[in-house]
Coordinates of C-alpha atoms in Angstrom, one line a residue:
X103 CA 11.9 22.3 2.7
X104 CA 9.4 23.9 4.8
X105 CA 6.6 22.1 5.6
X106 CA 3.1 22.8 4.4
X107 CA 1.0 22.9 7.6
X108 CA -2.6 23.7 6.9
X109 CA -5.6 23.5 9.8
X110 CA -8.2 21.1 8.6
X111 CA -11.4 23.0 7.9
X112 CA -14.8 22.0 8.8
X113 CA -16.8 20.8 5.9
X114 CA -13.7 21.3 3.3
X115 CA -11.4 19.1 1.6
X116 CA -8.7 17.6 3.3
X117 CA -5.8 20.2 3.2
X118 CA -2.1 18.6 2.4
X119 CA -0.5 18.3 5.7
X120 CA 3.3 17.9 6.7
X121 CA 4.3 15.3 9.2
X122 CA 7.8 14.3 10.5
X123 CA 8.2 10.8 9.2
X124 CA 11.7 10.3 10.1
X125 CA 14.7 12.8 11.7
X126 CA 15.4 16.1 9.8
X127 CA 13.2 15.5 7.0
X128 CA 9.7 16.6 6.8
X129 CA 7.6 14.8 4.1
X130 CA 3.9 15.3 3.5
X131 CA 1.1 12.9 4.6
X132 CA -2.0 12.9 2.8
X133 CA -5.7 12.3 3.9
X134 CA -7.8 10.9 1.5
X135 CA -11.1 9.3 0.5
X136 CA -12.3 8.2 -2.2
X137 CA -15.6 9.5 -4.4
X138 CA -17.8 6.6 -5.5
X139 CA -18.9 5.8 -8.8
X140 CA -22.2 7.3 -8.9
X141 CA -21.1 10.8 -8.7
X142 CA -22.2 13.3 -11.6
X143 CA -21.4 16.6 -12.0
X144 CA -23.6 19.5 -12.9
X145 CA -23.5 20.7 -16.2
X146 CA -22.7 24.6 -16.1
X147 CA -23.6 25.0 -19.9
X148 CA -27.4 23.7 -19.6
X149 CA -29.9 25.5 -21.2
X150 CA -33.4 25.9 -22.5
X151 CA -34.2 26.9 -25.9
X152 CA -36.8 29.2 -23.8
X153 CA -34.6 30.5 -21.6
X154 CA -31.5 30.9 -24.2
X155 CA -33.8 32.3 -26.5
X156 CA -35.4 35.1 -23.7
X157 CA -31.5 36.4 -23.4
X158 CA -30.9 37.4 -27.7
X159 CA -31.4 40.5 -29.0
X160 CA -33.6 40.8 -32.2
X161 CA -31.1 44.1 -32.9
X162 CA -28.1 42.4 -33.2
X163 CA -26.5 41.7 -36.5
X164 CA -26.8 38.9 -38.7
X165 CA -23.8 37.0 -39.8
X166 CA -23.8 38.0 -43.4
X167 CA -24.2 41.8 -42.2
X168 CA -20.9 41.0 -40.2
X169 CA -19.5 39.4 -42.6
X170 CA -19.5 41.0 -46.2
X171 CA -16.9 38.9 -47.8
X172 CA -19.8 36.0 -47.1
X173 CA -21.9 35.5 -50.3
X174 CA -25.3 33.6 -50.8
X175 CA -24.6 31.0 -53.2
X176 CA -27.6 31.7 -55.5
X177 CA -27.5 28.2 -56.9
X178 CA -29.8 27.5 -54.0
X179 CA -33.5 27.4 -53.3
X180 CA -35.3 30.1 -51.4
X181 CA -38.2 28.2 -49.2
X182 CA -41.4 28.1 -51.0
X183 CA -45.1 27.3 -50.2
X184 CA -44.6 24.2 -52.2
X185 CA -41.3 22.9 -50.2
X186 CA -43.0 23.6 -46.6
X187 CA -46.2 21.7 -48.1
X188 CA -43.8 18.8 -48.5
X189 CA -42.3 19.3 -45.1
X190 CA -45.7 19.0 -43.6
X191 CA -46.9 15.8 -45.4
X192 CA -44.1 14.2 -43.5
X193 CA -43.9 15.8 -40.3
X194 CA -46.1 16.5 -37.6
X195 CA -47.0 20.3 -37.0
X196 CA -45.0 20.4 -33.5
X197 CA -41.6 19.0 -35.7
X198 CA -42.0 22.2 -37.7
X199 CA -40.8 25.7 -36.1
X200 CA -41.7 28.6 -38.5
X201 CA -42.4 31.0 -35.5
X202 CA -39.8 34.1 -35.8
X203 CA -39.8 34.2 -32.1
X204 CA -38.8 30.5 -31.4
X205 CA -36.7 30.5 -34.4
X206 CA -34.2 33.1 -32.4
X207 CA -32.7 29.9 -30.8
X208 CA -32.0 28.0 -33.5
X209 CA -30.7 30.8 -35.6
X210 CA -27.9 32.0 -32.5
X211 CA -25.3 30.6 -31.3
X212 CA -24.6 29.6 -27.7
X213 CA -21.2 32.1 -28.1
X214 CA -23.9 34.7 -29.5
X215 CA -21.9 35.7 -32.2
X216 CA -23.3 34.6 -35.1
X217 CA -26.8 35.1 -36.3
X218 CA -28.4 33.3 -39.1
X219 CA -31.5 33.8 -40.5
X220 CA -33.4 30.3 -41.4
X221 CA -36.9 31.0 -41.4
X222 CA -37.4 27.1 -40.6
X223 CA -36.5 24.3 -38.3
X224 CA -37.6 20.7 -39.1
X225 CA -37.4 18.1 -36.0
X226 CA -37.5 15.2 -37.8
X227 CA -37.7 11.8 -35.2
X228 CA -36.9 8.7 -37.5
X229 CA -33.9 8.3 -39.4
X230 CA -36.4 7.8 -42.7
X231 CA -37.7 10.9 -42.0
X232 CA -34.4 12.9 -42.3
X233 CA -33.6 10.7 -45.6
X234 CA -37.1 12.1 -47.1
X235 CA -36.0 15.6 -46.1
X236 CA -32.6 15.6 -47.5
X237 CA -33.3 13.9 -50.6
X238 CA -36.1 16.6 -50.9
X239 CA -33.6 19.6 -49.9
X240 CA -30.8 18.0 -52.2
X241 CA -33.4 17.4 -55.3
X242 CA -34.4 20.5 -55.3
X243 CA -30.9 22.4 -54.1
X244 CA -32.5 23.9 -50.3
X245 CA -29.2 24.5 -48.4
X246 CA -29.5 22.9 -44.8
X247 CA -27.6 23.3 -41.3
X248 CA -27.6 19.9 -39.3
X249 CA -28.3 21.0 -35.3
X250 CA -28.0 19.2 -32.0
X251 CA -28.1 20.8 -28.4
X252 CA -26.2 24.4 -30.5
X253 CA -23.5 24.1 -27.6
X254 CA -20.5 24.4 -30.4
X255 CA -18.6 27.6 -30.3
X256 CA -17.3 28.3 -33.8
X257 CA -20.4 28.7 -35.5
X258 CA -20.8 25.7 -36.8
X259 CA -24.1 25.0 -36.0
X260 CA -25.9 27.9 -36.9
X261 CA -27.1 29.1 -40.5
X262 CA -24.9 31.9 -42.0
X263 CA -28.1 32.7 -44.2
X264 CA -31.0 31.2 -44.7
X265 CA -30.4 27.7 -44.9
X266 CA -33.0 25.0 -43.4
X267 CA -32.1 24.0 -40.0
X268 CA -32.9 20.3 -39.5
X269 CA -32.5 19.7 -35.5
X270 CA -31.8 16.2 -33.8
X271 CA -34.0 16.7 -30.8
X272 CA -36.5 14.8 -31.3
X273 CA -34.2 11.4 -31.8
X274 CA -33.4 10.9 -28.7
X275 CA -34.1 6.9 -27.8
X276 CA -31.4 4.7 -26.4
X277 CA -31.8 1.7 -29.1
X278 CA -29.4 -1.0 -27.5
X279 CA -26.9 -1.5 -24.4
X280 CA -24.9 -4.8 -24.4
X281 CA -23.8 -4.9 -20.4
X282 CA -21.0 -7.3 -21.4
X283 CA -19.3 -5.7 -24.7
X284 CA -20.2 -2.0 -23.1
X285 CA -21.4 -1.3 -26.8
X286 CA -24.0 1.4 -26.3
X287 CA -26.0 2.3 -29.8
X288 CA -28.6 5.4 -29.8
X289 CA -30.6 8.1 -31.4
X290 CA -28.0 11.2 -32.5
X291 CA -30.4 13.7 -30.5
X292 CA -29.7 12.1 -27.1
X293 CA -28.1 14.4 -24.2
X294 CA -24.6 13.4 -23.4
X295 CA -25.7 13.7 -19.5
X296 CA -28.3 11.5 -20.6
X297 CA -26.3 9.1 -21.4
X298 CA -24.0 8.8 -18.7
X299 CA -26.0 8.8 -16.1
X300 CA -28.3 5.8 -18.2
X301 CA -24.8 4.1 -18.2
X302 CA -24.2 4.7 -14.8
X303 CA -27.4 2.7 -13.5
X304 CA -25.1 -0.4 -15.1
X305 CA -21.9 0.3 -14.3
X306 CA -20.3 1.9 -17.3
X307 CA -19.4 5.5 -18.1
X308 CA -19.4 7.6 -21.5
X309 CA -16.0 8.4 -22.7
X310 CA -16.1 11.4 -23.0
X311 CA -17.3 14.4 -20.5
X312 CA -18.2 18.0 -21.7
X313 CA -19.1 21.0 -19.7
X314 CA -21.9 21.3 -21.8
X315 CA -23.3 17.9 -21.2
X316 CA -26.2 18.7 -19.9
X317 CA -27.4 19.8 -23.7
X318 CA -25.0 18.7 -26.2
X319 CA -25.9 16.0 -28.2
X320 CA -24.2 12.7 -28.9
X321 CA -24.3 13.3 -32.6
X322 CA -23.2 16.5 -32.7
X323 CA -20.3 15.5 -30.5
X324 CA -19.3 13.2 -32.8
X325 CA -19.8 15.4 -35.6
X326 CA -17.2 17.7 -34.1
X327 CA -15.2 15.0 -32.5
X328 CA -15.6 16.6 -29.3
X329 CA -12.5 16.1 -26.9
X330 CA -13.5 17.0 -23.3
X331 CA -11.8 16.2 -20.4
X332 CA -12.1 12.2 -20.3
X333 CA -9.5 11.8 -23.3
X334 CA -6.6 11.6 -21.5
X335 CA -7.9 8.1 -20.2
X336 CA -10.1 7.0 -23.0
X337 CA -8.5 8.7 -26.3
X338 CA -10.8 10.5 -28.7
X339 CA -13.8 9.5 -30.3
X340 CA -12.3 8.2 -33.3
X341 CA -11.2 5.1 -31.4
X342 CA -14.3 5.0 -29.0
X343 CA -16.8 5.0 -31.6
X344 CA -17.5 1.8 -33.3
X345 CA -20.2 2.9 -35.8
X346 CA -22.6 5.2 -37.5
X347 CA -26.2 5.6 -38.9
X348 CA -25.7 8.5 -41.6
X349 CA -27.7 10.0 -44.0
X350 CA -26.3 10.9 -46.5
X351 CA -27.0 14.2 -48.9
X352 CA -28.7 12.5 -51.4
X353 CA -31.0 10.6 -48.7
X354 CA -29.0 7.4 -48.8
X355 CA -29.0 5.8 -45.0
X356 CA -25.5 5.0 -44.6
X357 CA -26.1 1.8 -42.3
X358 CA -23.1 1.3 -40.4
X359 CA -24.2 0.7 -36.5
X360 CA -21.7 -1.7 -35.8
X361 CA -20.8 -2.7 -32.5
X362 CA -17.7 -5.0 -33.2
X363 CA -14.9 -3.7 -31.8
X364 CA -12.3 -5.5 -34.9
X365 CA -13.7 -5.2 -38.3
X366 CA -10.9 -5.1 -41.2
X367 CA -12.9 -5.6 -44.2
X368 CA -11.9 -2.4 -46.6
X369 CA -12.1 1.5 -45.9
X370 CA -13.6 2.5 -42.2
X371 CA -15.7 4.6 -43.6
X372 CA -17.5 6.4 -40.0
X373 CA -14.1 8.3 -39.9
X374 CA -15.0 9.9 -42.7
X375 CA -18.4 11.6 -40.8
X376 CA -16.2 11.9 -37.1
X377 CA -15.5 15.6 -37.2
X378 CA -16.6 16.4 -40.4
X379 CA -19.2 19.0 -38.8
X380 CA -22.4 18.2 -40.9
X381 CA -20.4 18.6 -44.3
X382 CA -21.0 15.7 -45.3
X383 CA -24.4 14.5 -44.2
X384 CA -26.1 13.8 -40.9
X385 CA -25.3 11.7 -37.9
X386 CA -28.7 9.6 -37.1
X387 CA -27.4 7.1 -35.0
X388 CA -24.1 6.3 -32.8
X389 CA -22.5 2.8 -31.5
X390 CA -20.0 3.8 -29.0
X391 CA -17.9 1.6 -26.0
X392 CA -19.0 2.6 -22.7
X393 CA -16.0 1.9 -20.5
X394 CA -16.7 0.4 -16.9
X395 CA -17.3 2.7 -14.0
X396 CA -14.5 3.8 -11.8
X397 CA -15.3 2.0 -8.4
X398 CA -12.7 4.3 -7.1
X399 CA -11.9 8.3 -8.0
X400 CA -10.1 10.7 -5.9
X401 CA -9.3 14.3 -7.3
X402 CA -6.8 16.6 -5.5
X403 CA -6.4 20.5 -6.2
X404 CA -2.9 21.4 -6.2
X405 CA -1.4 25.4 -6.4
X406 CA 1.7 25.9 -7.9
X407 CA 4.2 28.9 -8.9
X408 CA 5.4 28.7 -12.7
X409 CA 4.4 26.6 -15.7
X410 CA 7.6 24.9 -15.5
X411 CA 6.1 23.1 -12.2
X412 CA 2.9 22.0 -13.8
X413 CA 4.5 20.4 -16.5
X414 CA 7.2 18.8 -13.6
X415 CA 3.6 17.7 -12.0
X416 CA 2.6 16.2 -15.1
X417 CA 5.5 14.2 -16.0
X418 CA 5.6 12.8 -12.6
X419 CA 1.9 12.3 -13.1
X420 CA 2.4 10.1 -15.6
X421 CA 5.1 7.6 -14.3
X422 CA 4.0 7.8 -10.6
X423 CA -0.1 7.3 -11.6
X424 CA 0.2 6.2 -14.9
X425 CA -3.3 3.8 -15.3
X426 CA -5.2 5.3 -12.2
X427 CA -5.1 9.2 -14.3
X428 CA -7.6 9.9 -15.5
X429 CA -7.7 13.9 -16.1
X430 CA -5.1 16.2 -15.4
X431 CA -5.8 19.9 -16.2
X432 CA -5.0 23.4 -15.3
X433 CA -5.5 27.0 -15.4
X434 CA -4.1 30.5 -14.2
X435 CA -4.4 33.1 -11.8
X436 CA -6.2 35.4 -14.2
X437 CA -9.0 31.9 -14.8
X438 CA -10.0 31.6 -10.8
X439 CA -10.0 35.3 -10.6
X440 CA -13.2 35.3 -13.0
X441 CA -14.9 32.7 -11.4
X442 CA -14.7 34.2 -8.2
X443 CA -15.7 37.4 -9.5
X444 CA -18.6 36.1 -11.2
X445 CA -19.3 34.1 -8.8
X446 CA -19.8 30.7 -10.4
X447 CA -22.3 28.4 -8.6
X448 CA -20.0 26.1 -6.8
X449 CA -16.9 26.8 -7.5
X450 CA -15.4 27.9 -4.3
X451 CA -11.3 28.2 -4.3
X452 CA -10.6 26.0 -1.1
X453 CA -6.9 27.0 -1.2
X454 CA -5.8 29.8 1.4
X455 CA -3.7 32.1 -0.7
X456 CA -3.4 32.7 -4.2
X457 CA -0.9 30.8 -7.3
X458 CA 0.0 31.5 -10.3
X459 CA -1.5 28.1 -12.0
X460 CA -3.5 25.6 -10.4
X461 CA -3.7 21.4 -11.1
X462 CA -6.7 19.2 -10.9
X463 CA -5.5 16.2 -11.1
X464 CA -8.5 12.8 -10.9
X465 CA -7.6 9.4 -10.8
X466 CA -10.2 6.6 -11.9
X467 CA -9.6 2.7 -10.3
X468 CA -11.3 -0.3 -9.1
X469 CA -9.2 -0.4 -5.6
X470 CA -9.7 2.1 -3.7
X471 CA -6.7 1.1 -1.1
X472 CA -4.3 0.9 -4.4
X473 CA -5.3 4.3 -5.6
X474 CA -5.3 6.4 -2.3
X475 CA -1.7 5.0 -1.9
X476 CA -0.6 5.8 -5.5
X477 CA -2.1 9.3 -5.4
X478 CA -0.5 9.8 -1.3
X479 CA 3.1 8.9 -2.7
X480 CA 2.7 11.0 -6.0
X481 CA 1.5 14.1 -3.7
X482 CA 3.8 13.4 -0.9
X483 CA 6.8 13.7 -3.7
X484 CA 5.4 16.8 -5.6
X485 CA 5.8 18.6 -1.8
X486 CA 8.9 17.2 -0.8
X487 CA 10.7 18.4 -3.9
X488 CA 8.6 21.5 -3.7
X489 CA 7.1 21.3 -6.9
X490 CA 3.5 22.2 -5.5
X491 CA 3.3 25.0 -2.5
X492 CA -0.2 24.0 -1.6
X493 CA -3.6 21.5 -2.1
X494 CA -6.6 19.6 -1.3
X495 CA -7.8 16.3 -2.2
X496 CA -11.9 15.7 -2.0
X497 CA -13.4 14.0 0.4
X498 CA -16.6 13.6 -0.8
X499 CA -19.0 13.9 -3.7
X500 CA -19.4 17.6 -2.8
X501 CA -16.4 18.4 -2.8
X502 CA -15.5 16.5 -5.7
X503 CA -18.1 18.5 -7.6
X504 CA -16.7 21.8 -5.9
X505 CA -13.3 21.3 -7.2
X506 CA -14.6 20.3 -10.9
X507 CA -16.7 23.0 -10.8
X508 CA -13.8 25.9 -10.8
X509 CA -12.5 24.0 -14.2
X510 CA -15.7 24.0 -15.5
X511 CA -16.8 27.0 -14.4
X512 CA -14.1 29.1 -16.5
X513 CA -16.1 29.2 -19.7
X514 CA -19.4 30.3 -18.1
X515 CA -17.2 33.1 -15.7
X516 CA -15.6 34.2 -19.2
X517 CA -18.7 34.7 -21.2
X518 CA -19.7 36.9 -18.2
X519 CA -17.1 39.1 -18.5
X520 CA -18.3 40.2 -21.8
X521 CA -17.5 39.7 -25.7
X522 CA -15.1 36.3 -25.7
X523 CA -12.9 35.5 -28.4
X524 CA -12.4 32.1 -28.1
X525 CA -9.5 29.8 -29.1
X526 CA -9.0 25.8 -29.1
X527 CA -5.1 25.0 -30.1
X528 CA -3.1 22.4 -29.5
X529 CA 0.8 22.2 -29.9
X530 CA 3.8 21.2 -27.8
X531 CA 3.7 21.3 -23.8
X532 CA 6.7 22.9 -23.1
X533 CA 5.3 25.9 -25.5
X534 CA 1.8 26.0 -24.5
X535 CA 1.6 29.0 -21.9
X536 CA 4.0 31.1 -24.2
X537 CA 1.0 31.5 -26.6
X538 CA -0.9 33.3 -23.3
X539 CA 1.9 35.5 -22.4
X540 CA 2.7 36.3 -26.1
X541 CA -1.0 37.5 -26.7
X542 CA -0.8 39.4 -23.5
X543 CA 2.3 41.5 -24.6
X544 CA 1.1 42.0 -27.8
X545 CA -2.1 43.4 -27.2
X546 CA -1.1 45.5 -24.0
X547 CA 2.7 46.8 -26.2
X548 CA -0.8 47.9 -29.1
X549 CA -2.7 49.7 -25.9
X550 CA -6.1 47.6 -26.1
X551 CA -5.7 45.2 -22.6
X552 CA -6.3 46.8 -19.1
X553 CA -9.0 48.3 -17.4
X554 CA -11.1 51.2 -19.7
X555 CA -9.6 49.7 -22.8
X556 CA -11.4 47.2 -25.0
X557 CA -9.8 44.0 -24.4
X558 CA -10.8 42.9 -20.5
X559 CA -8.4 40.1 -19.8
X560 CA -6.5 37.0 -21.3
X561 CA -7.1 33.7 -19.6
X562 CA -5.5 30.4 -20.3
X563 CA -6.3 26.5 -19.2
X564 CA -7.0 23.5 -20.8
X565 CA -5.9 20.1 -20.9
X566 CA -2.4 19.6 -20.2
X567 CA -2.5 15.8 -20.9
X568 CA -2.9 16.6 -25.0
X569 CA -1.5 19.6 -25.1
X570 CA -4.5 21.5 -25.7
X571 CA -4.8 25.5 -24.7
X572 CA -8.5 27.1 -24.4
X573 CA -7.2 31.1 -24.9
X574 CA -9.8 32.9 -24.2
X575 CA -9.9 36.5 -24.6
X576 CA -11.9 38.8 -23.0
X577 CA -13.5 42.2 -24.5
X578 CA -15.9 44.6 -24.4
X579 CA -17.6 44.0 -27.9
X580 CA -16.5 42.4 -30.7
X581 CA -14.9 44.8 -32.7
X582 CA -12.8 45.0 -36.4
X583 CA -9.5 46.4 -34.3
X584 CA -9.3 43.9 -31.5
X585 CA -9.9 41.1 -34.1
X586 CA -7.1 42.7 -36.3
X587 CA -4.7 42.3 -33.5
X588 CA -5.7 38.4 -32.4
X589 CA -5.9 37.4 -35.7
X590 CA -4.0 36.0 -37.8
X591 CA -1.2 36.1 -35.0
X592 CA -2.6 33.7 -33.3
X593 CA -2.8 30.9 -36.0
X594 CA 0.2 32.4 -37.2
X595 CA 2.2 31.6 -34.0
X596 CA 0.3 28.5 -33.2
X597 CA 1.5 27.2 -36.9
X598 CA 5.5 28.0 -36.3
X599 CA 5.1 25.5 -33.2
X600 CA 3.5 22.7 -35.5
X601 CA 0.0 22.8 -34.0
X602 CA -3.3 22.5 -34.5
X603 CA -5.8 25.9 -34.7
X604 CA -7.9 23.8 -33.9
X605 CA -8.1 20.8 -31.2
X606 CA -11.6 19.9 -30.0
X607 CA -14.1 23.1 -31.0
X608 CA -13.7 22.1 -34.7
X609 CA -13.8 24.5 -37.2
X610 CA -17.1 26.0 -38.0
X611 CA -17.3 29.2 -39.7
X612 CA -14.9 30.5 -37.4
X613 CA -11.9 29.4 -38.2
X614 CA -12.3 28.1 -42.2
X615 CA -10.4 30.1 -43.4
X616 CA -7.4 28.9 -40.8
X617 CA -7.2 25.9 -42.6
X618 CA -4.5 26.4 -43.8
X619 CA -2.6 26.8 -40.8
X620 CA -2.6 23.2 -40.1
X621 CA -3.7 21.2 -43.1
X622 CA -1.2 21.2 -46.5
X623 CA -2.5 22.3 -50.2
X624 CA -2.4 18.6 -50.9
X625 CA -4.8 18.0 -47.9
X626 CA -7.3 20.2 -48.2
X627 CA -7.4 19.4 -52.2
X628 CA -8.2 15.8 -51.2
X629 CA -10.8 17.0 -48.3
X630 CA -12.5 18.9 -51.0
X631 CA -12.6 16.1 -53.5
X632 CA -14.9 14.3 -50.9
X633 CA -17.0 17.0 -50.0
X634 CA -17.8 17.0 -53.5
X635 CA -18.1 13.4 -54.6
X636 CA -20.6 12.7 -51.2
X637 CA -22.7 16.6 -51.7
X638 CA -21.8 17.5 -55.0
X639 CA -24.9 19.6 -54.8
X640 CA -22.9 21.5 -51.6
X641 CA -26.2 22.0 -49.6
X642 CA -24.8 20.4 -46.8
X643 CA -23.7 23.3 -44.1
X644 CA -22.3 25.4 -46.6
X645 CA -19.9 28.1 -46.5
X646 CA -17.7 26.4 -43.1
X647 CA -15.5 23.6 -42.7
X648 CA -13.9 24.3 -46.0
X649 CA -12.9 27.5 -48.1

């Protein structure tokens, strides 16, 4: 093979460099250092109810305008005097918003594509307080939408009408860390960031990262059973968490904070409320295992020519790192080409020429001289055998940051671009890029992609370790005939392949009526028989999660 010679660059990651190690066969070396534990990366999808609020227009549509087929279930309450009176002999006046100005926040969503029209937000800061206000809401039949940091992008979070908005962000204590179990319990309102870098001052990590963590909350994450891109190494947050403080519709506190890792008395009943997206009551309190902090991490940014060679990458990944990976993800040429258009803080591309798909790969370990070896032999094969053309492994916490950032850089580069239709699916590996080029050929063969037409762009990355695409689609508005072409085809194809139309985002009010696509008749029956025996009443974020 030809070797991959690369100068070293001042100030940049070490490059992959060939060496002769023994006659006629040139094999690659690799220089590498490892990142210490206390790194933390910047959260690209931080923002201020201020500032988020300062960017929404008061002339865009609201989501049952959009929407026509959506009805208000007249069954419920419109807020009266009399129910804010009530509010206010609970609360203080700064948990209240009624303010039509601040109430532009709550009422968006972060994708800005839905637009709900609550005309109040209670902040309630004690889980006894948020049992008084439900029973209330469910007494007299006022819908309500639970809200954490309003980072989700399928609507989920957001009224469709004018439901109450009851926000998390004032609970945010940590309540408990045990440094020997790991068993950390808190407030549902606390900031993911938060709460890693609180762990990190002991020498744990959360176990699961988000490029929003800088303003999600921990209960909404579990609400959604956020994945992120930890799960390949710590598995998904029904296996993580170890208990839940809900309250339930009806104001009962479901008291269920246990930190025990084994407990096999009867139903395990906090799966019912991980991922059930505030259908069925609201996440107070979380008990969650805090794995120890990595003593040693190393990533490496690799270039490669067909999807064929990530998944080559992968599979080697797996047999050649196995314990040390930690993430392995990747994304395409048309990905990187948005971030460096729109210039995404950080996220410089340190290659010197241009792939088709790019790998991050991190590894996580506690010896550092293990590791670097594992990850020189793993890197030094995928050259030899030409599965990689090119790459850089960090050599610092800056440049550890750098290369994250391009991953996490791809939603904020796509919203940028303009109206983003936005998909989470997971199926098969082998079949997961043929949902991007499909899309591509369908919409270009219907004369809607390229430049002066209304689709942008189609993008594709994700999370190659559980098979899980983010397809994003870029436009110039949101419009009836774009949508007409995307959908259902998407969950249509996505469902011939066995998968998922949904694998971290949830399901909001964007995808409800996909259901179908992945769940059976008998399923969604028996989902709806316990949405109805917990909130008979249905005032719990109505019209989502379910048709």
């Amino acid at each position: 093979m030809l070797p991959i010679t690369r100068r070293l660059l001042a100030n940049a990651p070490r490059r992959l460099q060939a060496v002769s190690l023994r006659p006629n066969l040139a094999l690659t070396t690799v220089a590498r250092a490892s990142v210490t534990a206390s790194i933390t990366r910047s959260a690209f999808s931080t923002f201020s109810k201020a500032s988020f609020a300062a960017t929404l227009s008061k002339d865009k549509a609201f989501t049952a305008d959009k929407y026509p087929h959506l009805q208000r279930n007249q069954e419920f309450k419109k807020l009266a005097d009399d129910d804010l009176a009530f509010f206010k002999s609970i609360l203080a006046p700064s948990a209240l918003t009624q303010d039509e100005g601040d109430l532009e926040a709550f009422n968006n969503d972060w994708m800005q594509k839905y637009r709900g029209q609550s005309k109040l937000v209670l902040k309630p800061s004690t889980t006894e307080q948020v049992s008084q206000i439900l029973k209330y809401c469910n007494d007299n039949k006022l819908a309500v939408v639970p809200q954490g940091g309003n980072t989700g992008l399928v609507g989920g979070a957001v009224p469709v009408f004018d439901e109450i908005i009851i926000s998390t962000a004032n609970m945010s204590s940590i309540r408990s860390f045990d440094n020997v179990s790991g068993a950390l319990v808190c407030d549902a309102g606390c900031i993911l960031e938060v709460l890693d870098n609180h762990l990190a001052e002991r020498g744990y990590i959360m176990p699961l990262d988000l490029g929003a963590k800088g303003s999600c909350h921990i209960g909404g994450n579990v609400a959604t059973n956020a994945g992120g891109l930890r799960l390949l190494r710590y598995g998904s947050l029904h296996g993580t968490v170890l208990g839940l403080e809900v309250v339930l519709p009806d104001g009962t506190i479901l008291d269920n904070l246990s930190t025990l890792r084994k407990d096999n008395t009867g139903y395990d009943l906090k799966q019912l409320f991980i991922g059930s997206e505030g259908s069925l009551g609201i996440i107070t309190g979380v008990s969650i295992l805090a794995p120890k902090r990595s003593k040693a991490i190393n990533v490496a940014l690799l270039g490669v020519s067909s999807f064929e060679q990530v998944q080559n990458a992968f599979k080697r990944s797996r047999d050649e790192l196995s314990e040390i990976l930690s993430a392995f993800e990747f994304w395409d040429k048309a990905s990187i080409d948005l971030v460096k258009q729109h210039l995404v803080a950080g996220a410089n591309d340190p290659l010197e020429s241009e792939h088709p798909f790019y790998i991050l790969i991190e590894t996580s370990g506690s010896n550092k001289d293990h590791d670097d070896e594992k990850l020189n032999n793993y890197l030094e094969g995928l050259l030899t055998d030409e599965v990689v053309q090119d790459g850089v492994v960090a050599q610092d916490t800056t440049q550890f940051n750098n290369l994250w950032a391009i991953r996490e850089g791809i939603p904020e580069a796509c919203s940028k671009t303009g109206a983003v239709y936005k998909y989470d699916l997971s199926m098969p590996v082998p079949v997961l890029y043929d949902m991007v080029e499909d899309m591509r050929t369908r919409l270009d063969e219907n004369g809607v992609l390229g430049e002066g037409k209304p689709v942008k762009c189609v993008v594709g990355f994700g999370h190659i370790g559980d098979g899980n695409l983010h397809l994003n689609i870029m436009a110039e508005k949101y419009t009836d005939e774009v949508t007409g072409l995307i959908e259902p085809f998407v969950y249509e194809w996505t469902a011939k392949q066995h998968g998922s139309v949904s694998a971290e985002h949830g399901l909001g009010l964007m995808k409800t009526g996909a259901l179908h696509y992945s769940k059976s008749p008998s399923m969604m029956k028996l989902m709806r028989n316990v949405k109805d025996m917990i909130d008979p009443k249905g005032i719990m974020n109505p019209y989502k999660f379910l048709p």
